[in-house]
PDB file of C-alpha atoms in Angstrom:
ATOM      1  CA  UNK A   1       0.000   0.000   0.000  1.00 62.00           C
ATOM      2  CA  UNK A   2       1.244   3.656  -0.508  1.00 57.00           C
ATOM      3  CA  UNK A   3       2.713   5.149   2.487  1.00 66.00           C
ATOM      4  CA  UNK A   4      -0.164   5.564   4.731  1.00 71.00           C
ATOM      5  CA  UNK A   5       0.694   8.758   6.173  1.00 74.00           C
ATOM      6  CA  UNK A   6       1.085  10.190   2.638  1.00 73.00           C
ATOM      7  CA  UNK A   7      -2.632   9.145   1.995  1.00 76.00           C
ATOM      8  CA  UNK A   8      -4.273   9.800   5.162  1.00 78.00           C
ATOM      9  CA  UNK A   9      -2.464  13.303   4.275  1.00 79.00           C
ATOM     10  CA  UNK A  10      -4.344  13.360   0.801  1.00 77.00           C
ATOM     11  CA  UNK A  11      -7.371  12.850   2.354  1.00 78.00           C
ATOM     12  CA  UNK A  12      -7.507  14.702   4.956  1.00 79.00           C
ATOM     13  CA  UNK A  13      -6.631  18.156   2.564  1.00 76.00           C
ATOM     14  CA  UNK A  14      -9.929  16.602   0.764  1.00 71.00           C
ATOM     15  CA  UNK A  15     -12.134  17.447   4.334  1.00 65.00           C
ATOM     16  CA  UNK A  16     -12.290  13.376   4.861  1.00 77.00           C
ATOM     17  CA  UNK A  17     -13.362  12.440   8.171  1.00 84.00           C
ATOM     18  CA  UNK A  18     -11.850  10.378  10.627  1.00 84.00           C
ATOM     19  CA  UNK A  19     -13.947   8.048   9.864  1.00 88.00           C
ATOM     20  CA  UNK A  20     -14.331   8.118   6.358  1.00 88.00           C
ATOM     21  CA  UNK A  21     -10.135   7.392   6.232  1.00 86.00           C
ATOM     22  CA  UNK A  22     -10.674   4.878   8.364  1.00 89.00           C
ATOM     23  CA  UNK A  23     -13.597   3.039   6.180  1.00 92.00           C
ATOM     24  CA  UNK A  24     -11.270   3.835   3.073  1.00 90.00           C
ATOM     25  CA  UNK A  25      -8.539   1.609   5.097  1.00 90.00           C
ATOM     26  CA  UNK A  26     -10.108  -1.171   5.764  1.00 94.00           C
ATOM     27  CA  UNK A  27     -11.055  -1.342   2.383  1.00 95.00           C
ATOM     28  CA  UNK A  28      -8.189  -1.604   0.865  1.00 94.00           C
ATOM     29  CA  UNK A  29      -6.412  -3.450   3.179  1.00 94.00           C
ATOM     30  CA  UNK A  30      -9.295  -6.319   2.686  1.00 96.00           C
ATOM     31  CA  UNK A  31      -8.724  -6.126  -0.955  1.00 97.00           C
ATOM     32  CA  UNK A  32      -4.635  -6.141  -0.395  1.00 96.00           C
ATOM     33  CA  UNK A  33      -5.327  -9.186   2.256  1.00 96.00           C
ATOM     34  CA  UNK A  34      -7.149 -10.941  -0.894  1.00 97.00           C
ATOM     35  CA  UNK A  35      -4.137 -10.373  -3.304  1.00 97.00           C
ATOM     36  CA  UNK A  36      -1.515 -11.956  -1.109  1.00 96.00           C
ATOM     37  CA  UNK A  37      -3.047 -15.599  -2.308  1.00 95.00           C
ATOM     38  CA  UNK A  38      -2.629 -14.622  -5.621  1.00 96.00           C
ATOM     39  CA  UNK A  39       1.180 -13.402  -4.422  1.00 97.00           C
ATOM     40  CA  UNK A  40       0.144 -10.265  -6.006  1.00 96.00           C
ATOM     41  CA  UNK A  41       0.388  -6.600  -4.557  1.00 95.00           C
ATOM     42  CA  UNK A  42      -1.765  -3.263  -4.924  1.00 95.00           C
ATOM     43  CA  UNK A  43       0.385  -1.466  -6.925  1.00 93.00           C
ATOM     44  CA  UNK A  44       0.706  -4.479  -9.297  1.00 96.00           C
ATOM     45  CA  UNK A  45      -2.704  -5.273  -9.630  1.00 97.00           C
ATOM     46  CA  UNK A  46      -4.638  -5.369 -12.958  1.00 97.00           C
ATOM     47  CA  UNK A  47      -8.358  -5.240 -13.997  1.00 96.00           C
ATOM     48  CA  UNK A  48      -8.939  -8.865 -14.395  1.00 96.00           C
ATOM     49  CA  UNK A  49      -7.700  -9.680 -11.225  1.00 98.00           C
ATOM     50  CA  UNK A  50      -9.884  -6.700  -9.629  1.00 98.00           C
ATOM     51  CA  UNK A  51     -12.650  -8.106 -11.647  1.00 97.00           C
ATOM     52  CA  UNK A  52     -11.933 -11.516  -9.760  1.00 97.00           C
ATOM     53  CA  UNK A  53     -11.936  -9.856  -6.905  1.00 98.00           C
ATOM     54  CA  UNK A  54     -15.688  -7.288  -7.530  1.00 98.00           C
ATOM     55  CA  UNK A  55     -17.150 -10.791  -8.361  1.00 97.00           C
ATOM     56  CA  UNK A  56     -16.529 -12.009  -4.866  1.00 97.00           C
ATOM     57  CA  UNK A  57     -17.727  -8.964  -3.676  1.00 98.00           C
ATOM     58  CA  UNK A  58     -20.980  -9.493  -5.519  1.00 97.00           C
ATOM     59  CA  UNK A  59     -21.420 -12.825  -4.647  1.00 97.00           C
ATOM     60  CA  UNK A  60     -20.893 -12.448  -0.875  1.00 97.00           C
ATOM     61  CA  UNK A  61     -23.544  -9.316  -1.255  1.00 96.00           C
ATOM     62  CA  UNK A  62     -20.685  -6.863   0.095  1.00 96.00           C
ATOM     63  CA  UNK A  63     -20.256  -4.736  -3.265  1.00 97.00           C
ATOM     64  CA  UNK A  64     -21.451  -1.371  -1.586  1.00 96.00           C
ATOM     65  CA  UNK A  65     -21.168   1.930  -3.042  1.00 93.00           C
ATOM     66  CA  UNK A  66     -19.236   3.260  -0.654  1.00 93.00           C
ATOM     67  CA  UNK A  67     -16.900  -0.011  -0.828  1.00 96.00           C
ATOM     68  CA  UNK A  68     -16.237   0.856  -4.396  1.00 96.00           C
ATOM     69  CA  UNK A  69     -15.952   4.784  -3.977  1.00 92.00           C
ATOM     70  CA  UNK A  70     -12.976   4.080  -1.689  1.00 92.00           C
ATOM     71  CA  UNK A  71     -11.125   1.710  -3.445  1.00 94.00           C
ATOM     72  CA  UNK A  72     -11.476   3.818  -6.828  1.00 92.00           C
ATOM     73  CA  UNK A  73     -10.337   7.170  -4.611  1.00 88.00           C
ATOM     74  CA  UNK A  74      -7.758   4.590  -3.735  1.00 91.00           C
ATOM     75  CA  UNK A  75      -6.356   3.788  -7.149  1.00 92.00           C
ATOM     76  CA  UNK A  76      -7.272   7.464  -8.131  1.00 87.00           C
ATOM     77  CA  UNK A  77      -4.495   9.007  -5.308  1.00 86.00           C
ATOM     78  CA  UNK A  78      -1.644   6.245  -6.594  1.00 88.00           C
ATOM     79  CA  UNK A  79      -2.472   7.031  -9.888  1.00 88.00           C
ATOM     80  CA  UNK A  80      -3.552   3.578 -11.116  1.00 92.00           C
ATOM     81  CA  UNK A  81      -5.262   5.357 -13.509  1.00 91.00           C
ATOM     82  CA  UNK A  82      -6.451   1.981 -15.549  1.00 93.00           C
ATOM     83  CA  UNK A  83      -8.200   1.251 -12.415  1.00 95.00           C
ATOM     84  CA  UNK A  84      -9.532   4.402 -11.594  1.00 93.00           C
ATOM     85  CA  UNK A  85     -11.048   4.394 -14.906  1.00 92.00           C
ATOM     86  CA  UNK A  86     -11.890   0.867 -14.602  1.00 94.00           C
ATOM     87  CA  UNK A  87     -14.331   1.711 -11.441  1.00 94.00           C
ATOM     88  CA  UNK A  88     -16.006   4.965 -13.073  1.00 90.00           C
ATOM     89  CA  UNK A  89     -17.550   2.408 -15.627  1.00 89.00           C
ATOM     90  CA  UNK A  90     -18.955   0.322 -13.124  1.00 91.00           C
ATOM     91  CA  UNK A  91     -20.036   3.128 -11.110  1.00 87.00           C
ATOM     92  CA  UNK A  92     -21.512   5.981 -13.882  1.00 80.00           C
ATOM     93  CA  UNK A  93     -24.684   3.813 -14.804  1.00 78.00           C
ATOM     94  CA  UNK A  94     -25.965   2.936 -12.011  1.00 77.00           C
ATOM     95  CA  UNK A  95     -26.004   6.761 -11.210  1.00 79.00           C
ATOM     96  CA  UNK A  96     -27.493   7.597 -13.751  1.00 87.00           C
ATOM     97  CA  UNK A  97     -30.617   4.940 -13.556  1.00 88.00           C
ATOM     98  CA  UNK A  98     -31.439   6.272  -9.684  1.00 88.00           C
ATOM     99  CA  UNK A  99     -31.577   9.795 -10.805  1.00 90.00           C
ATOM    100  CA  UNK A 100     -33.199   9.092 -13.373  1.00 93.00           C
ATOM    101  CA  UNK A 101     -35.943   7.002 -11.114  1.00 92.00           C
ATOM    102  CA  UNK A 102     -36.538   9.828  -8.588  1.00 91.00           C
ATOM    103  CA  UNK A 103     -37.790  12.288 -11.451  1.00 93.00           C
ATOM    104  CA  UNK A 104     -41.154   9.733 -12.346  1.00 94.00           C
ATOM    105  CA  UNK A 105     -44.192   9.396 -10.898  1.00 93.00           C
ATOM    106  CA  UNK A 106     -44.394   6.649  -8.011  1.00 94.00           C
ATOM    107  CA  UNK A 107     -47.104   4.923  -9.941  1.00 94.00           C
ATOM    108  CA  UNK A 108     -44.799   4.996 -13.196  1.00 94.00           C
ATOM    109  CA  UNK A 109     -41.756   4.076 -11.035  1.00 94.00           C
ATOM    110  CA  UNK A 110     -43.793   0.883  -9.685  1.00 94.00           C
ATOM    111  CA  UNK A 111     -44.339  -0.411 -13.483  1.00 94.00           C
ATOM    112  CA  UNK A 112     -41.445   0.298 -15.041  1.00 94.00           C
ATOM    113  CA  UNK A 113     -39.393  -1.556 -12.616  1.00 94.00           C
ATOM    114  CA  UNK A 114     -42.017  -4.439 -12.230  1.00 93.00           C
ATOM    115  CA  UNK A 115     -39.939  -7.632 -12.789  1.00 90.00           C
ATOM    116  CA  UNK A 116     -37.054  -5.585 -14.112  1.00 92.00           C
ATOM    117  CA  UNK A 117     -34.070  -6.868 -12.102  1.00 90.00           C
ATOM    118  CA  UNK A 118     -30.801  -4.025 -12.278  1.00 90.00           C
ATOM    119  CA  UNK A 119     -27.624  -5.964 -12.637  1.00 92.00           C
ATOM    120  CA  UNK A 120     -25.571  -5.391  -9.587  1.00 94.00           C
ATOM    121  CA  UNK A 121     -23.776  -3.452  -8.409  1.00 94.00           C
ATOM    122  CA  UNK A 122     -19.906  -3.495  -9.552  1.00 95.00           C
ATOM    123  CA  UNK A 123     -21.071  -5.572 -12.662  1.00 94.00           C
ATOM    124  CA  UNK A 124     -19.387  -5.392 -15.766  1.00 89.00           C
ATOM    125  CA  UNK A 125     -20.135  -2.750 -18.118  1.00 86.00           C
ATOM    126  CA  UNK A 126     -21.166  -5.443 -20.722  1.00 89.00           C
ATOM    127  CA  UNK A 127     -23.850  -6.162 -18.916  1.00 88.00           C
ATOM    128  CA  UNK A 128     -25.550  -2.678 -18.925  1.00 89.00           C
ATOM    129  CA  UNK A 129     -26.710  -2.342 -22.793  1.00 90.00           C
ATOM    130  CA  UNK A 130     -29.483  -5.150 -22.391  1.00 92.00           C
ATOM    131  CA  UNK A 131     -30.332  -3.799 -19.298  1.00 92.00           C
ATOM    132  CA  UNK A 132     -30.975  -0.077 -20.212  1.00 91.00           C
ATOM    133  CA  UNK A 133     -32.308  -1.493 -23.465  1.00 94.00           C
ATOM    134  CA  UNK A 134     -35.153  -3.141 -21.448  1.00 94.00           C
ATOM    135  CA  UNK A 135     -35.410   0.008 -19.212  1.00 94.00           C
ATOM    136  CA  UNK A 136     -35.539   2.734 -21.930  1.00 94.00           C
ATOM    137  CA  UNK A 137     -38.388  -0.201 -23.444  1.00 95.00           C
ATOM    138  CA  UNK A 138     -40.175   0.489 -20.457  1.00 95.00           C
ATOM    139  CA  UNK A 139     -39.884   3.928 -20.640  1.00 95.00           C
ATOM    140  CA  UNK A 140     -41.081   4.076 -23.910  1.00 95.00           C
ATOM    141  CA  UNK A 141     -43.796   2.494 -23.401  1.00 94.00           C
ATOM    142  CA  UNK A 142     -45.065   3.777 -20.242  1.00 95.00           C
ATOM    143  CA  UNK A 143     -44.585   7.396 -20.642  1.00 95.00           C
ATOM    144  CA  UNK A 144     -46.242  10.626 -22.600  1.00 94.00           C
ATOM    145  CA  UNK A 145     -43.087  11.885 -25.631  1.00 92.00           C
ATOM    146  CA  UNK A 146     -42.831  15.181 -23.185  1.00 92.00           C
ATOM    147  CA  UNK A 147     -42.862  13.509 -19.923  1.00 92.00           C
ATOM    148  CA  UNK A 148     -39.944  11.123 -20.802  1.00 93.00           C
ATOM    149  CA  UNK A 149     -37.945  14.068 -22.384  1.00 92.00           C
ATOM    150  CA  UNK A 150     -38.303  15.859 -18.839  1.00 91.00           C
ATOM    151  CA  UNK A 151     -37.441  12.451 -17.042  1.00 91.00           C
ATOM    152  CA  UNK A 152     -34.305  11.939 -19.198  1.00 92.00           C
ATOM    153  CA  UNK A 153     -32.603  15.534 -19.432  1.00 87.00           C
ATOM    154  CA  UNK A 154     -32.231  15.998 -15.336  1.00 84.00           C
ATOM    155  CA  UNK A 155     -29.077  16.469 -13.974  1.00 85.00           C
ATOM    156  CA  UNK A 156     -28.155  13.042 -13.963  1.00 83.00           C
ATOM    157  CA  UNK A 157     -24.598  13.837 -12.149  1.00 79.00           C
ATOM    158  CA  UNK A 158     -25.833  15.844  -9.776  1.00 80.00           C
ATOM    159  CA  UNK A 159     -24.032  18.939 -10.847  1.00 82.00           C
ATOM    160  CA  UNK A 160     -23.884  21.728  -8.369  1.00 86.00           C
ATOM    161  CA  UNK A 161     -25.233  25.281  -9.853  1.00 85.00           C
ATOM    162  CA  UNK A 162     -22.421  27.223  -8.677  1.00 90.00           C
ATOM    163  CA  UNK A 163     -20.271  24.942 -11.398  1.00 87.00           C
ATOM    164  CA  UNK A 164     -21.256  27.022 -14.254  1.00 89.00           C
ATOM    165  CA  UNK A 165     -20.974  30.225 -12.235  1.00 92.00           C
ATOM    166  CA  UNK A 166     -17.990  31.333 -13.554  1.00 94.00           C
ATOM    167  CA  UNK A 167     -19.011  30.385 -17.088  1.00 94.00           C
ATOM    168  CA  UNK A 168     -22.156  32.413 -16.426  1.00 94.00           C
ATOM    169  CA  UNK A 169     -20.110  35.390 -15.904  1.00 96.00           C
ATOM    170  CA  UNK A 170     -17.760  35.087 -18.656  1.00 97.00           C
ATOM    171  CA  UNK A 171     -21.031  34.508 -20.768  1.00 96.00           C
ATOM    172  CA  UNK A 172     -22.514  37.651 -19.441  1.00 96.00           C
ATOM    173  CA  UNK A 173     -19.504  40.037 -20.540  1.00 96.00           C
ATOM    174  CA  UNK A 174     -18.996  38.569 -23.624  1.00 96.00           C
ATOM    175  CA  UNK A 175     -20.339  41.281 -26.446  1.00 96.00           C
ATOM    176  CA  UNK A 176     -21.100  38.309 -28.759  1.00 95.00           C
ATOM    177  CA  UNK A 177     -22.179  34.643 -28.254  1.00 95.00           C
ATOM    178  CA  UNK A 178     -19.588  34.134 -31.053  1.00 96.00           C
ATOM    179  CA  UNK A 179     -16.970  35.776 -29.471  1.00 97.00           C
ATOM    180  CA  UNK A 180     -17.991  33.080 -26.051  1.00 97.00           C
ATOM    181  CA  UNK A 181     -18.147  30.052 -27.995  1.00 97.00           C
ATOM    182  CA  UNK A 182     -14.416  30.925 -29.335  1.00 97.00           C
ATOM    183  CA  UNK A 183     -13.939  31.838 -25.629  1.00 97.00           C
ATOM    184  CA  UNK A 184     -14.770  28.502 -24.293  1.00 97.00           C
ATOM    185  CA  UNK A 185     -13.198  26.430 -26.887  1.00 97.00           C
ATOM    186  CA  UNK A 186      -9.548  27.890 -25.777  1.00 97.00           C
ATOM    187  CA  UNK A 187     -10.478  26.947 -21.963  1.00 97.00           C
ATOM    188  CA  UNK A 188     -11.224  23.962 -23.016  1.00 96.00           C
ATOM    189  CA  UNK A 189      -8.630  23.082 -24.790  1.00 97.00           C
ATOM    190  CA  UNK A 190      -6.154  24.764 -22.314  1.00 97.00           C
ATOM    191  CA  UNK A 191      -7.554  22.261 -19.715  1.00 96.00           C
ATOM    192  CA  UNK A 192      -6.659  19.756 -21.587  1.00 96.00           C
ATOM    193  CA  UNK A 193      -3.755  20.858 -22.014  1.00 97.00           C
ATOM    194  CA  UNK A 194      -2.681  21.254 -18.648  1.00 96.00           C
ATOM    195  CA  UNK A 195      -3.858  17.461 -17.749  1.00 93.00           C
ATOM    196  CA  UNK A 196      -1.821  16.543 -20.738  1.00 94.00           C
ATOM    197  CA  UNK A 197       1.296  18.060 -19.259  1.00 95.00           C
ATOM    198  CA  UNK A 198       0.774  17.245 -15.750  1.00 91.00           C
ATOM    199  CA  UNK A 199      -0.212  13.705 -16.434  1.00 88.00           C
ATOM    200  CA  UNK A 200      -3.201  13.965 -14.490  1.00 85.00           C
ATOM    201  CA  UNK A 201      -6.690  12.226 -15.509  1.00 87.00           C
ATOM    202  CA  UNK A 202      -9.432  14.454 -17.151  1.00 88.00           C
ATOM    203  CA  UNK A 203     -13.022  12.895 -15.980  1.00 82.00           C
ATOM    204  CA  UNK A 204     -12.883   9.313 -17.121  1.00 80.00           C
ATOM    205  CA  UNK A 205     -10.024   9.808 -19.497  1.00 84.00           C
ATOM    206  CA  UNK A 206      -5.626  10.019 -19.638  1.00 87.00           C
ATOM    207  CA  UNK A 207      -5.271  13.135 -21.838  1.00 92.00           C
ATOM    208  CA  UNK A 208      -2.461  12.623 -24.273  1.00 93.00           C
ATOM    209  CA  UNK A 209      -1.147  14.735 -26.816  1.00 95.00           C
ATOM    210  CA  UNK A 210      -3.102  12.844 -29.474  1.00 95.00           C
ATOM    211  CA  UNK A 211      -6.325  13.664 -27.674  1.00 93.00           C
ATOM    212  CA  UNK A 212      -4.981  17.545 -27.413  1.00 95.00           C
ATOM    213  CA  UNK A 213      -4.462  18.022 -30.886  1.00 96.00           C
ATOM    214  CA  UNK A 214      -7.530  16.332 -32.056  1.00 94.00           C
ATOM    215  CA  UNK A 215     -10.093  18.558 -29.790  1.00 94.00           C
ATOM    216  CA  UNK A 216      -7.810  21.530 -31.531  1.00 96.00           C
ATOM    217  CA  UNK A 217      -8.981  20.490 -35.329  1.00 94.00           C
ATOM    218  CA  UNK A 218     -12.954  20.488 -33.892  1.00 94.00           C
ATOM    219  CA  UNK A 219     -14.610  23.430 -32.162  1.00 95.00           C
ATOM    220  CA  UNK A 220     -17.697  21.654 -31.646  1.00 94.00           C
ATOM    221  CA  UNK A 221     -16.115  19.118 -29.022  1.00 94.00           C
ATOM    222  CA  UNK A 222     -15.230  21.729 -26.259  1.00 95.00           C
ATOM    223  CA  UNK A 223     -17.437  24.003 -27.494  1.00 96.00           C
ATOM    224  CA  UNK A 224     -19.957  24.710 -30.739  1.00 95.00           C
ATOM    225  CA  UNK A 225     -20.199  26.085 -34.168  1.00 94.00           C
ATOM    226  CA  UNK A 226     -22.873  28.940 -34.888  1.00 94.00           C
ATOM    227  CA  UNK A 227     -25.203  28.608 -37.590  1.00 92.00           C
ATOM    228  CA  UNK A 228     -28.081  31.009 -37.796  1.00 90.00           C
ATOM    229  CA  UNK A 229     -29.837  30.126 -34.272  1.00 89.00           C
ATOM    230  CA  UNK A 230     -28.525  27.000 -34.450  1.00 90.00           C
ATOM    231  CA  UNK A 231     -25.494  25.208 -31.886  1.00 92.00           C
ATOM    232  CA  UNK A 232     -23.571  22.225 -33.787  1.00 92.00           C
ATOM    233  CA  UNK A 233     -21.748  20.098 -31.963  1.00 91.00           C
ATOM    234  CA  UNK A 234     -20.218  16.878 -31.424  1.00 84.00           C
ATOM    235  CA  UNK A 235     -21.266  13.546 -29.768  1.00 65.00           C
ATOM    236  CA  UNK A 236     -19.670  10.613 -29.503  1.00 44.00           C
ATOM    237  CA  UNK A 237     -16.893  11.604 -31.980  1.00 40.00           C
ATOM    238  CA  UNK A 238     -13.390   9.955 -30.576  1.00 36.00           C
ATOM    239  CA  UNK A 239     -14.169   9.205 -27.057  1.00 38.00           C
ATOM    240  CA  UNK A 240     -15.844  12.450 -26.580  1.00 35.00           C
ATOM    241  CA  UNK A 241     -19.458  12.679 -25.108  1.00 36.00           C
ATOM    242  CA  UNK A 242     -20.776  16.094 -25.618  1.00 34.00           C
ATOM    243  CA  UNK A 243     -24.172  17.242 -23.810  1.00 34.00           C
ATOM    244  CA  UNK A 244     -25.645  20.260 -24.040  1.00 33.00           C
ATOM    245  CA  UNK A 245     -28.447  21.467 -21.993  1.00 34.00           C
ATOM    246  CA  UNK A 246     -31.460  22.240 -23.653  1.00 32.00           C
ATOM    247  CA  UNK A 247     -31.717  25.822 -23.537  1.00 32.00           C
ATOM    248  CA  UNK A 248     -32.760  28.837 -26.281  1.00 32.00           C
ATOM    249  CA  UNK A 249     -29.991  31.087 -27.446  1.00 32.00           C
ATOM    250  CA  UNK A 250     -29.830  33.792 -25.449  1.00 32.00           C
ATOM    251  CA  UNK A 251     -29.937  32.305 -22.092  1.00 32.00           C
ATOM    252  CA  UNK A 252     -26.657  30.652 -20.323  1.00 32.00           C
ATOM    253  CA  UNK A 253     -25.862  28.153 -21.825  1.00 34.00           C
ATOM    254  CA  UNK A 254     -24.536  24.520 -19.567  1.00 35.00           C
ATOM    255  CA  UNK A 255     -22.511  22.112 -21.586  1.00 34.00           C
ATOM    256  CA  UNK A 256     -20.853  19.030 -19.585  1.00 35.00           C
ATOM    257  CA  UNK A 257     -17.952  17.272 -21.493  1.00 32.00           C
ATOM    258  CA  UNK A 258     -16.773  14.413 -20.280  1.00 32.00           C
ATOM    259  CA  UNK A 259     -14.398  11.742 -22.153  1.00 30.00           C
ATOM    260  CA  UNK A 260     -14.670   8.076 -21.571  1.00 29.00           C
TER     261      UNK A 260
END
């Protein structure tokens, strides 16, 4: 394990509790006890192995959230960055489905999820396409057009307001939304940047130079291209999940980019 007064250091200038830190050691130290019998230590661990291990987890019913949040803030501190990653995946979807669930109506809650059993938690992310399949089915077939537009397009991550504060200013002086789009393209691209050169992970994602210097070639990842009163931009195009909110021109506008 990295030194632990180097982590409980990290932690603590995060505003962890006493008890949180402890929690997030006993975690880990259960998952390093598992890796001895496989002669195998934390900083040499790799995903199959840590999928071994999740599968245990699931089958002895001990894969909490708050299990899995502390091993991935873990691997996030040492920079395993594979496995980092690796726990995002598992972790986003879920999320996602139990935000999601608290927007509809408890008598549209009760028959969508009639019978429909969630993989659980910590399983692979290959099992999540027929599952949302069957959920977005349910959806569909439950719900008014509107209604599941409204249910959809929440704040699925739980975004704080005061994020796009200083965005909201900068969108305010600008004397064009032109000249902001252009604006926000360079930030973006500058933050990039920055992880990039500091090695540091970006979301879900190890920004490399490649990744740099593609975003550069495309406005419409970090940002948008104007046409009339019309914002272009770019989904799924290398890696990069783009989602803008849906506002009219004219108001602040909330984009979250994420890679993964």
């Amino acid at each position: 394990m990295m030194e632990k007064q180097a982590l409980i250091d990290v932690f603590i200038a995060r505003v962890k509790s006493e008890d949180e830190i402890k929690e997030l050691f006993q975690d880990v130290e259960e998952l390093e006890s598992d890796l001895r019998e496989h002669d195998v230590t934390l900083d040499q661990l790799q995903i199959p192995l840590l999928r071994n291990y999740i599968a245990k987890l699931i089958r002895d019913e001990r894969n909490t959230m708050s299990r899995f949040l502390n091993l991935m803030r873990y691997f996030g501190t040492t920079h395993q960055y594979d496995l980092y990653i690796y726990f995002t995946s598992l972790l986003n979807s879920p999320g996602v489905v139990d935000q999601i669930k608290l927007r509809l109506d408890p008598e549209v809650r009760n028959t969508v999820f009639d019978k429909l059993q969630e993989p659980p938690l910590g399983s692979d992310i290959d099992q999540m396409p027929a599952y949302t399949s069957r959920f977005m089915e349910r959806l569909t077939q439950t719900m008014e057009r509107t209604d599941l537009r409204k249910a959809l397009a929440g704040n699925n991550h739980e975004l704080p307001q005061e994020a796009f504060a200083k965005e909201k200013e900068i969108f305010d002086q600008s004397n064009s939304l032109d000249e902001y789009l252009k604006g926000l393209n360079q930030r973006g691209i500058d933050t990039l940047q920055k992880h990039c050169d500091l090695g540091i992970i970006w979301f879900e994602q190890i920004i490399t130079q490649e990744v740099v210097d593609y975003v550069k070639t495309n406005p419409e990842i970090m940002s948008a291209t104007r046409v009339g009163n019309k914002l272009y931009i770019a989904a799924h195009r290398n890696k990069a999940e783009v989602a803008i909110s849906d506002r009219q021109i004219g108001e602040t506008i909330g984009i979250d980019i994420f890679f993964e």
